[in-house]
Amino acid sequence: MSDETAALSPRDKWFRASVAITAGIAIVAAAVGFIWLPPFQAGARFQGVWNAICQAAGLAQPAPTAAEVVTAGYKTTGVVFTPGMFQGAGAESVGRGATLALRCTMCHGARGMSQANSPNLAGQYAAVVYKELRDYKSGARTSAIMQPLVVGLSDQDMRDLAAYYDYLPRPPAYHPASAGPPPEIVVSGATMRNIPPCAACHGGLDNKTGSPWLDGQPAPYIKAQLEAFKNGTRRNDISEQMRNVARNMTPDEIDAAARYYSSQPP
Amino acid sequence: MLINKRLILAHFWLAFAGFGLALLLGEWQMFIRSPLHAWIGNPELYYRSVTAHGSAMAYVFPTLVAMGFGYAITEAALKRPMIGPRWAWLGFALVAIGTVVAMVPVALGHASVLYTFYPPMIGSPFYYIGVVIVVIGSWIWVALMSVNLYAWKRDNPGQPVPLAMFSNVAGSYLWAWTAVGAAIELIFLILPAALGFTTTIDAGLSRVFFSWTLHAIVYFWLFPTYIAYYTIVPRAIGGRLYSDAMGRLAFILFLIVSMPIGVHHLFMDPEVGSGFKFMHSVFTAFVALPTLLTVFTICASVEIAARLRGGKGALGWITALPWRNPIMLATAFSFIMLGFGGAGGLINMSYQLDSTIHNTQWITGHFHLIFGGAIVIMYFAIAYDLWPHLTGRALASFGLMRLQLATWFVGMMVLTFPWHWVGILGMPRRMAFYDYTDPALAAQAASVIASVIGGAILVISGALFIIVLIRGQLAPRVDAGPYRFSVAVHEPRRVPAALNGFPLWLALMIGLTVVNYGFPIANLAALSNTAVPIVPVGTGR
């Protein structure tokens, strides 16, 4: 092995040359990248050599204290979703939810199927029901009917209700062939107006955590919500996702999406 | 002297079978996104296909070629039976099993996360486990290359290691070290989330680990091609290698500077500091060095062949080259594509210029031109050169080989040049759908259609390649003689210890990796509030 390790000795000329060249390049590159270049960047944060080195090294620094923290002038949703948040809700939770749901039947139907153009809740994702209840309670979403009903609900009550509606069987998705192919806005969105396809989050192509399943929801309800997002009267969507989408939708596209999702078995 | 021929053939056939299927997927992706086809209505199908195409082309195909070629080099260059053929079969089996384990969930749509993983997206754990199994299989190859080299050195003290084996082992060491980044990302960050142990992931740290693998893996793909330049081409065209030492130097330089450069894939990412981005940019520039050395040495070697054939004049010797020889043709095409691809790469590696083409189709064009073009066309040449020695049968379809190589070259140029162009126009890559009816995109339609035509030519070329190999398997038996590598003008009698072994260069490789990656990784790992919720892919409700 002497042949192998000979090149690792500092006396070997290959060792001296290669280490010196490599270290030289690294040192010059570091001097340029960490000391010389940073002050050319705009802003006062690169003042001083040590500060420049820390910034260029990517050290996380607290935001400057003088900076104004921007907050919305209205109540935003406080719900944070994590995957698996509602996994493992047992039969007990579903049972408690069924009892609590008796007070919802007037609008949302005896088994979660509405006859009154209120949303159908049967089979809706637990995350969705839970988030809307929380938002009604916190005032992030407003409704003269819903808000008084949720005042007395505990967090566990809301989880139980969500588990119950998640447990109920969904009505079968039904889009009659006579209605033609799904509208463009549902399957393709409008890329140049920054509108992703509805189906990418709301079922059909994919589901995203926190997005409701829309098949079979009443058309007047879907339309009313899109318009509420559009004119800013509903503001509990996380990071303004739905408001940004709805603002760019045309009235025809809103109608088409509502009609498509609401088409029901005859 | 090739003894384990079935082992080597098995590697090549599995590699080319996967390559053929992935090639069809690639062209399908081109076609359904182009103005020639209506929107398929489901982006998931597109991303499923991209995941399969990328995983097969990036992880399985070149790895198997490098492994198979490596075993061939071990026996042919060291002129003795390989140590550990049973282990080699185990490595092959692991790669094959890993491929199936990874591809089944992809085909079912449970892992459409693309081969770059893209956390916080998380797919089926079997996809990641399959990739890990493939890597473990390839690490057996790394170990075997090292064992065979050192056994030979022990029996031949003081003798220069043949250049083919020296470069082959350099490639295996590069792969061993570069695969560590993705392995850490998969085992410690992605798999715990995919298996349900955690619901959040540090996406920034994951991306830094992936960049560790992502760029040097390209040089691992490149190694068989460069080995072919140095050790096959001069012999195949009747010349001599201009300089043996230059070859050793080029492979050593790749070993050192391939690693500390991956952050140039993260120029637009916020989690790495600008100082480290600059350092990675500088070292990326040095990768041009071994390539320029190689271009010089191979051009000189080719000129020697031309002058031996009676070529005259400053440039007139070019006409004296054996242009009907498939290896000559492949090398010329490879150099042209390497030139254009390398020029484009200068844009990508420049910290500032990169922002103009970041995540556009320019990038897709760039790596297809370099990998699919310059590198893969030499994989074809390697297969053509080795086939008679592996099958014991003549490979006589020279016209078909020339047609195959020419269509691959033309197809790749027609595919990638319009891609570069639409990238400059701002067309994003990895999008399932483009609305060409929009005036802002309408101008790109013609270029995209040209790319689809280029892809179709590549499919024809790929089919021709498989036909040539199958005809080779069915041809009459011949004795191809011993497999030989190029002879240098001045064959090395004694080489300095540094150019005959790896300890110094491995130390520099690891040292530079620590310098350029150590702080960014430690810094991100120490931050407590950087994890984000995972986004499960393809799990349904």
CSV table of N, CA, C and O in Angstrom, one decimal, chain B residues 399-492:
chain,number,residue,atom,x,y,z
B,399,GLY,N,-24.5,-0.2,-42.4
B,399,GLY,CA,-25.3,0.8,-42.9
B,399,GLY,C,-26.4,1.2,-41.9
B,399,GLY,O,-26.7,2.4,-41.7
B,400,LEU,N,-27.0,0.2,-41.3
B,400,LEU,CA,-28.1,0.4,-40.3
B,400,LEU,C,-27.5,1.2,-39.1
B,400,LEU,O,-28.2,2.1,-38.6
B,401,MET,N,-26.3,0.8,-38.7
B,401,MET,CA,-25.7,1.5,-37.6
B,401,MET,C,-25.5,3.0,-37.9
B,401,MET,O,-25.8,3.9,-37.1
B,402,ARG,N,-25.0,3.2,-39.1
B,402,ARG,CA,-24.7,4.7,-39.5
B,402,ARG,C,-26.1,5.4,-39.5
B,402,ARG,O,-26.2,6.5,-39.0
B,403,LEU,N,-27.1,4.8,-40.1
B,403,LEU,CA,-28.4,5.4,-40.2
B,403,LEU,C,-28.9,5.6,-38.7
B,403,LEU,O,-29.5,6.7,-38.4
B,404,GLN,N,-28.7,4.7,-37.9
B,404,GLN,CA,-29.2,4.8,-36.5
B,404,GLN,C,-28.5,6.0,-35.8
B,404,GLN,O,-29.2,6.8,-35.2
B,405,LEU,N,-27.2,6.1,-35.9
B,405,LEU,CA,-26.5,7.2,-35.3
B,405,LEU,C,-26.8,8.5,-35.9
B,405,LEU,O,-27.0,9.5,-35.1
B,406,ALA,N,-27.0,8.6,-37.2
B,406,ALA,CA,-27.3,9.8,-37.8
B,406,ALA,C,-28.7,10.3,-37.4
B,406,ALA,O,-29.0,11.5,-37.2
B,407,THR,N,-29.7,9.3,-37.4
B,407,THR,CA,-31.1,9.7,-37.0
B,407,THR,C,-31.1,10.2,-35.5
B,407,THR,O,-31.8,11.1,-35.2
B,408,TRP,N,-30.3,9.5,-34.7
B,408,TRP,CA,-30.2,10.0,-33.3
B,408,TRP,C,-29.7,11.4,-33.2
B,408,TRP,O,-30.3,12.2,-32.5
B,409,PHE,N,-28.7,11.7,-34.0
B,409,PHE,CA,-28.1,13.0,-33.9
B,409,PHE,C,-29.1,14.1,-34.5
B,409,PHE,O,-29.4,15.1,-33.8
B,410,VAL,N,-29.7,13.8,-35.6
B,410,VAL,CA,-30.6,14.7,-36.2
B,410,VAL,C,-31.8,14.9,-35.3
B,410,VAL,O,-32.3,16.0,-35.0
B,411,GLY,N,-32.3,13.8,-34.8
B,411,GLY,CA,-33.5,13.8,-34.0
B,411,GLY,C,-33.2,14.6,-32.7
B,411,GLY,O,-34.1,15.5,-32.3
B,412,MET,N,-32.1,14.5,-32.1
B,412,MET,CA,-31.8,15.2,-30.9
B,412,MET,C,-31.6,16.7,-31.1
B,412,MET,O,-32.0,17.5,-30.3
B,413,MET,N,-31.0,17.0,-32.3
B,413,MET,CA,-30.9,18.5,-32.6
B,413,MET,C,-32.3,19.1,-32.8
B,413,MET,O,-32.6,20.2,-32.3
B,414,VAL,N,-33.1,18.4,-33.6
B,414,VAL,CA,-34.4,18.9,-33.9
B,414,VAL,C,-35.3,18.9,-32.6
B,414,VAL,O,-36.2,19.8,-32.5
B,415,LEU,N,-35.0,18.0,-31.7
B,415,LEU,CA,-35.8,18.0,-30.4
B,415,LEU,C,-35.4,19.2,-29.6
B,415,LEU,O,-36.2,19.9,-29.0
B,416,THR,N,-34.0,19.4,-29.4
B,416,THR,CA,-33.6,20.3,-28.3
B,416,THR,C,-33.4,21.7,-28.7
B,416,THR,O,-33.5,22.6,-27.9
B,417,PHE,N,-33.1,22.0,-30.0
B,417,PHE,CA,-32.9,23.4,-30.4
B,417,PHE,C,-34.2,24.2,-30.2
B,417,PHE,O,-34.2,25.3,-29.6
B,418,PRO,N,-35.3,23.7,-30.7
B,418,PRO,CA,-36.6,24.4,-30.4
B,418,PRO,C,-36.9,24.5,-28.9
B,418,PRO,O,-37.4,25.5,-28.5
B,419,TRP,N,-36.5,23.5,-28.2
B,419,TRP,CA,-36.7,23.6,-26.7
B,419,TRP,C,-36.0,24.7,-26.1
B,419,TRP,O,-36.5,25.5,-25.3
B,420,HIS,N,-34.7,24.8,-26.5
B,420,HIS,CA,-33.9,26.0,-26.0
B,420,HIS,C,-34.6,27.3,-26.3
B,420,HIS,O,-34.7,28.2,-25.5
B,421,TRP,N,-35.1,27.4,-27.6
B,421,TRP,CA,-35.7,28.6,-28.1
B,421,TRP,C,-36.9,29.0,-27.3
B,421,TRP,O,-37.1,30.1,-26.8
B,422,VAL,N,-37.9,28.0,-27.1
B,422,VAL,CA,-39.1,28.3,-26.4
B,422,VAL,C,-38.8,28.6,-24.9
B,422,VAL,O,-39.5,29.4,-24.3
B,423,GLY,N,-37.7,28.0,-24.4
B,423,GLY,CA,-37.3,28.4,-23.1
B,423,GLY,C,-36.9,29.8,-22.9
B,423,GLY,O,-37.3,30.5,-22.0
B,424,ILE,N,-36.2,30.3,-23.9
B,424,ILE,CA,-35.9,31.8,-23.9
B,424,ILE,C,-37.1,32.6,-24.0
B,424,ILE,O,-37.2,33.7,-23.4
B,425,LEU,N,-38.1,32.1,-24.7
B,425,LEU,CA,-39.4,32.8,-24.8
B,425,LEU,C,-40.2,32.7,-23.5
B,425,LEU,O,-41.2,33.4,-23.3
B,426,GLY,N,-39.7,31.9,-22.6
B,426,GLY,CA,-40.3,31.9,-21.3
B,426,GLY,C,-41.2,30.7,-21.0
B,426,GLY,O,-42.0,30.6,-20.0
B,427,MET,N,-41.2,29.7,-21.9
B,427,MET,CA,-42.1,28.5,-21.7
B,427,MET,C,-41.6,27.7,-20.5
B,427,MET,O,-40.5,27.2,-20.5
B,428,PRO,N,-42.4,27.5,-19.5
B,428,PRO,CA,-42.0,26.7,-18.3
B,428,PRO,C,-41.9,25.3,-18.6
B,428,PRO,O,-42.6,24.7,-19.5
B,429,ARG,N,-41.0,24.6,-17.9
B,429,ARG,CA,-40.9,23.1,-18.1
B,429,ARG,C,-41.8,22.4,-17.1
B,429,ARG,O,-42.3,23.0,-16.2
B,430,ARG,N,-42.0,21.1,-17.4
B,430,ARG,CA,-42.8,20.3,-16.5
B,430,ARG,C,-44.2,20.8,-16.3
B,430,ARG,O,-44.7,20.7,-15.1
B,431,MET,N,-44.8,21.3,-17.3
B,431,MET,CA,-46.2,21.7,-17.2
B,431,MET,C,-47.0,20.7,-18.1
B,431,MET,O,-46.5,20.3,-19.2
B,432,ALA,N,-48.2,20.3,-17.6
B,432,ALA,CA,-48.9,19.3,-18.3
B,432,ALA,C,-49.7,19.9,-19.5
B,432,ALA,O,-50.1,19.1,-20.4
B,433,PHE,N,-49.9,21.2,-19.5
B,433,PHE,CA,-50.9,21.7,-20.4
B,433,PHE,C,-50.5,23.1,-20.8
B,433,PHE,O,-50.1,23.9,-20.0
B,434,TYR,N,-50.5,23.4,-22.1
B,434,TYR,CA,-50.2,24.8,-22.6
B,434,TYR,C,-51.4,25.1,-23.5
B,434,TYR,O,-51.8,24.4,-24.3
B,435,ASP,N,-51.9,26.3,-23.3
B,435,ASP,CA,-53.1,26.8,-24.1
B,435,ASP,C,-52.5,27.6,-25.3
B,435,ASP,O,-52.3,28.8,-25.2
B,436,TYR,N,-52.3,26.9,-26.4
B,436,TYR,CA,-51.7,27.6,-27.6
B,436,TYR,C,-52.7,28.5,-28.3
B,436,TYR,O,-52.3,29.2,-29.2
B,437,THR,N,-53.9,28.5,-27.8
B,437,THR,CA,-54.9,29.5,-28.4
B,437,THR,C,-54.7,30.8,-27.9
B,437,THR,O,-55.1,31.8,-28.4
B,438,ASP,N,-54.0,30.9,-26.7
B,438,ASP,CA,-53.7,32.2,-26.2
B,438,ASP,C,-52.6,32.9,-27.0
B,438,ASP,O,-51.6,32.4,-27.3
B,439,PRO,N,-52.9,34.2,-27.3
B,439,PRO,CA,-51.9,34.9,-28.2
B,439,PRO,C,-50.5,34.9,-27.6
B,439,PRO,O,-49.5,34.9,-28.4
B,440,ALA,N,-50.3,34.9,-26.3
B,440,ALA,CA,-49.0,34.9,-25.7
B,440,ALA,C,-48.3,33.6,-26.0
B,440,ALA,O,-47.0,33.6,-25.9
B,441,LEU,N,-48.9,32.5,-26.2
B,441,LEU,CA,-48.3,31.2,-26.4
B,441,LEU,C,-48.3,30.8,-27.9
B,441,LEU,O,-47.6,29.9,-28.3
B,442,ALA,N,-49.2,31.4,-28.7
B,442,ALA,CA,-49.4,30.9,-30.1
B,442,ALA,C,-48.1,30.9,-30.8
B,442,ALA,O,-47.8,30.0,-31.6
B,443,ALA,N,-47.2,31.9,-30.6
B,443,ALA,CA,-45.9,31.9,-31.3
B,443,ALA,C,-45.0,30.7,-31.1
B,443,ALA,O,-44.1,30.4,-31.8
B,444,GLN,N,-45.2,30.0,-29.9
B,444,GLN,CA,-44.4,28.9,-29.6
B,444,GLN,C,-44.8,27.6,-30.2
B,444,GLN,O,-44.1,26.6,-30.2
B,445,ALA,N,-46.0,27.6,-30.8
B,445,ALA,CA,-46.6,26.4,-31.3
B,445,ALA,C,-45.7,25.7,-32.4
B,445,ALA,O,-45.5,24.5,-32.3
B,446,ALA,N,-45.2,26.5,-33.3
B,446,ALA,CA,-44.4,25.9,-34.4
B,446,ALA,C,-43.2,25.2,-33.8
B,446,ALA,O,-42.8,24.1,-34.2
B,447,SER,N,-42.5,25.9,-32.9
B,447,SER,CA,-41.3,25.3,-32.3
B,447,SER,C,-41.6,24.0,-31.6
B,447,SER,O,-40.8,23.0,-31.6
B,448,VAL,N,-42.7,24.0,-30.9
B,448,VAL,CA,-43.1,22.8,-30.1
B,448,VAL,C,-43.4,21.6,-31.1
B,448,VAL,O,-43.0,20.5,-30.8
B,449,ILE,N,-44.0,21.9,-32.2
B,449,ILE,CA,-44.3,20.9,-33.2
B,449,ILE,C,-43.0,20.4,-33.7
B,449,ILE,O,-42.8,19.1,-33.9
B,450,ALA,N,-42.0,21.2,-34.0
B,450,ALA,CA,-40.7,20.8,-34.4
B,450,ALA,C,-40.1,19.8,-33.4
B,450,ALA,O,-39.5,18.8,-33.8
B,451,SER,N,-40.2,20.1,-32.2
B,451,SER,CA,-39.7,19.2,-31.1
B,451,SER,C,-40.3,17.9,-31.2
B,451,SER,O,-39.7,16.8,-31.0
B,452,VAL,N,-41.6,17.8,-31.4
B,452,VAL,CA,-42.4,16.6,-31.5
B,452,VAL,C,-41.8,15.7,-32.6
B,452,VAL,O,-41.6,14.5,-32.5
B,453,ILE,N,-41.5,16.4,-33.8
B,453,ILE,CA,-40.9,15.7,-34.9
B,453,ILE,C,-39.6,15.2,-34.6
B,453,ILE,O,-39.2,14.0,-34.9
B,454,GLY,N,-38.7,16.0,-33.9
B,454,GLY,CA,-37.4,15.5,-33.4
B,454,GLY,C,-37.6,14.3,-32.5
B,454,GLY,O,-36.8,13.3,-32.7
B,455,GLY,N,-38.6,14.3,-31.6
B,455,GLY,CA,-38.8,13.1,-30.8
B,455,GLY,C,-39.2,11.9,-31.6
B,455,GLY,O,-38.7,10.8,-31.3
B,456,ALA,N,-40.0,12.1,-32.6
B,456,ALA,CA,-40.4,10.9,-33.4
B,456,ALA,C,-39.2,10.3,-34.1
B,456,ALA,O,-39.1,9.1,-34.2
B,457,ILE,N,-38.3,11.2,-34.6
B,457,ILE,CA,-37.0,10.7,-35.2
B,457,ILE,C,-36.2,9.9,-34.2
B,457,ILE,O,-35.7,8.8,-34.6
B,458,LEU,N,-36.2,10.3,-33.0
B,458,LEU,CA,-35.5,9.6,-31.9
B,458,LEU,C,-36.1,8.2,-31.7
B,458,LEU,O,-35.4,7.2,-31.5
B,459,VAL,N,-37.4,8.2,-31.7
B,459,VAL,CA,-38.1,6.9,-31.5
B,459,VAL,C,-37.7,5.9,-32.6
B,459,VAL,O,-37.4,4.7,-32.4
B,460,ILE,N,-37.7,6.4,-33.9
B,460,ILE,CA,-37.2,5.6,-35.0
B,460,ILE,C,-35.8,5.1,-34.8
B,460,ILE,O,-35.5,3.9,-35.0
B,461,SER,N,-34.9,6.0,-34.4
B,461,SER,CA,-33.5,5.7,-34.2
B,461,SER,C,-33.4,4.7,-33.0
B,461,SER,O,-32.6,3.7,-33.2
B,462,GLY,N,-34.2,4.8,-32.0
B,462,GLY,CA,-34.1,3.9,-30.9
B,462,GLY,C,-34.5,2.5,-31.3
B,462,GLY,O,-33.9,1.5,-31.0
B,463,ALA,N,-35.6,2.4,-32.2
B,463,ALA,CA,-36.0,1.1,-32.7
B,463,ALA,C,-34.9,0.5,-33.6
B,463,ALA,O,-34.7,-0.7,-33.5
B,464,LEU,N,-34.3,1.3,-34.4
B,464,LEU,CA,-33.2,0.8,-35.3
B,464,LEU,C,-32.1,0.2,-34.4
B,464,LEU,O,-31.5,-0.8,-34.7
B,465,PHE,N,-31.8,0.9,-33.3
B,465,PHE,CA,-30.7,0.5,-32.4
B,465,PHE,C,-31.0,-1.0,-31.9
B,465,PHE,O,-30.2,-1.9,-31.9
B,466,ILE,N,-32.3,-1.1,-31.4
B,466,ILE,CA,-32.7,-2.4,-30.9
B,466,ILE,C,-32.6,-3.5,-32.0
B,466,ILE,O,-32.1,-4.6,-31.8
B,467,ILE,N,-33.0,-3.1,-33.2
B,467,ILE,CA,-33.0,-4.0,-34.4
B,467,ILE,C,-31.5,-4.5,-34.6
B,467,ILE,O,-31.3,-5.6,-34.8
B,468,VAL,N,-30.6,-3.5,-34.6
B,468,VAL,CA,-29.2,-3.8,-34.9
B,468,VAL,C,-28.7,-4.8,-33.9
B,468,VAL,O,-28.0,-5.8,-34.2
B,469,LEU,N,-29.0,-4.6,-32.6
B,469,LEU,CA,-28.5,-5.5,-31.5
B,469,LEU,C,-29.2,-6.9,-31.7
B,469,LEU,O,-28.5,-7.9,-31.5
B,470,ILE,N,-30.5,-6.9,-32.0
B,470,ILE,CA,-31.1,-8.2,-32.1
B,470,ILE,C,-30.5,-9.0,-33.3
B,470,ILE,O,-30.3,-10.2,-33.2
B,471,ARG,N,-30.3,-8.3,-34.4
B,471,ARG,CA,-29.7,-8.9,-35.6
B,471,ARG,C,-28.3,-9.5,-35.2
B,471,ARG,O,-27.9,-10.5,-35.7
B,472,GLY,N,-27.6,-8.7,-34.3
B,472,GLY,CA,-26.3,-9.2,-33.9
B,472,GLY,C,-26.4,-10.5,-33.1
B,472,GLY,O,-25.5,-11.3,-33.1
B,473,GLN,N,-27.5,-10.6,-32.3
B,473,GLN,CA,-27.7,-11.9,-31.5
B,473,GLN,C,-28.0,-13.1,-32.4
B,473,GLN,O,-27.8,-14.2,-32.0
B,474,LEU,N,-28.5,-12.8,-33.6
B,474,LEU,CA,-29.0,-13.9,-34.5
B,474,LEU,C,-27.9,-14.2,-35.6
B,474,LEU,O,-28.1,-15.1,-36.4
B,475,ALA,N,-26.9,-13.4,-35.7
B,475,ALA,CA,-25.9,-13.5,-36.8
B,475,ALA,C,-25.1,-14.8,-36.6
B,475,ALA,O,-25.1,-15.4,-35.5
B,476,PRO,N,-24.4,-15.2,-37.7
B,476,PRO,CA,-23.5,-16.4,-37.6
B,476,PRO,C,-22.4,-16.2,-36.6
B,476,PRO,O,-21.9,-15.0,-36.4
B,477,ARG,N,-21.9,-17.3,-36.0
B,477,ARG,CA,-20.8,-17.2,-35.0
B,477,ARG,C,-19.5,-16.8,-35.6
B,477,ARG,O,-19.2,-17.2,-36.7
B,478,VAL,N,-18.8,-15.9,-34.9
B,478,VAL,CA,-17.4,-15.6,-35.4
B,478,VAL,C,-16.5,-15.5,-34.2
B,478,VAL,O,-17.0,-15.4,-33.1
B,479,ASP,N,-15.2,-15.5,-34.4
B,479,ASP,CA,-14.3,-15.3,-33.3
B,479,ASP,C,-13.9,-13.8,-33.4
B,479,ASP,O,-13.2,-13.4,-34.3
B,480,ALA,N,-14.3,-13.0,-32.4
B,480,ALA,CA,-14.0,-11.6,-32.5
B,480,ALA,C,-12.6,-11.3,-31.9
B,480,ALA,O,-12.2,-10.2,-32.0
B,481,GLY,N,-11.9,-12.3,-31.4
B,481,GLY,CA,-10.6,-12.1,-30.9
B,481,GLY,C,-10.7,-11.4,-29.5
B,481,GLY,O,-11.7,-11.1,-29.0
B,482,PRO,N,-9.5,-11.2,-28.9
B,482,PRO,CA,-9.5,-10.5,-27.6
B,482,PRO,C,-10.0,-9.1,-27.7
B,482,PRO,O,-9.7,-8.4,-28.7
B,483,TYR,N,-10.6,-8.6,-26.6
B,483,TYR,CA,-11.1,-7.2,-26.7
B,483,TYR,C,-9.9,-6.3,-26.2
B,483,TYR,O,-9.3,-6.5,-25.2
B,484,ARG,N,-9.6,-5.3,-27.1
B,484,ARG,CA,-8.5,-4.5,-26.8
B,484,ARG,C,-8.9,-3.0,-26.6
B,484,ARG,O,-9.9,-2.6,-27.1
B,485,PHE,N,-8.1,-2.3,-25.9
B,485,PHE,CA,-8.3,-0.9,-25.7
B,485,PHE,C,-7.2,-0.1,-26.5
B,485,PHE,O,-6.2,-0.7,-27.0
B,486,SER,N,-7.4,1.2,-26.6
B,486,SER,CA,-6.5,2.0,-27.3
B,486,SER,C,-5.1,1.9,-26.8
B,486,SER,O,-4.9,1.8,-25.5
B,487,VAL,N,-4.1,2.1,-27.6
B,487,VAL,CA,-2.7,2.2,-27.2
B,487,VAL,C,-2.3,3.6,-27.3
B,487,VAL,O,-2.5,4.3,-28.3
B,488,ALA,N,-1.6,4.1,-26.3
B,488,ALA,CA,-1.1,5.5,-26.3
B,488,ALA,C,0.1,5.6,-27.2
B,488,ALA,O,0.9,4.7,-27.4
B,489,VAL,N,0.4,6.9,-27.7
B,489,VAL,CA,1.6,7.1,-28.5
B,489,VAL,C,2.8,6.7,-27.6
B,489,VAL,O,3.7,6.1,-28.1
B,490,HIS,N,2.8,7.2,-26.4
B,490,HIS,CA,3.8,6.8,-25.4
B,490,HIS,C,3.1,6.0,-24.3
B,490,HIS,O,2.5,6.5,-23.4
B,491,GLU,N,3.2,4.7,-24.4
B,491,GLU,CA,2.6,3.8,-23.4
B,491,GLU,C,3.3,4.1,-22.0
B,491,GLU,O,4.5,4.1,-22.0
B,492,PRO,N,2.5,4.2,-21.0
B,492,PRO,CA,3.1,4.5,-19.7
B,492,PRO,C,3.9,3.3,-19.2
B,492,PRO,O,3.4,2.2,-19.2
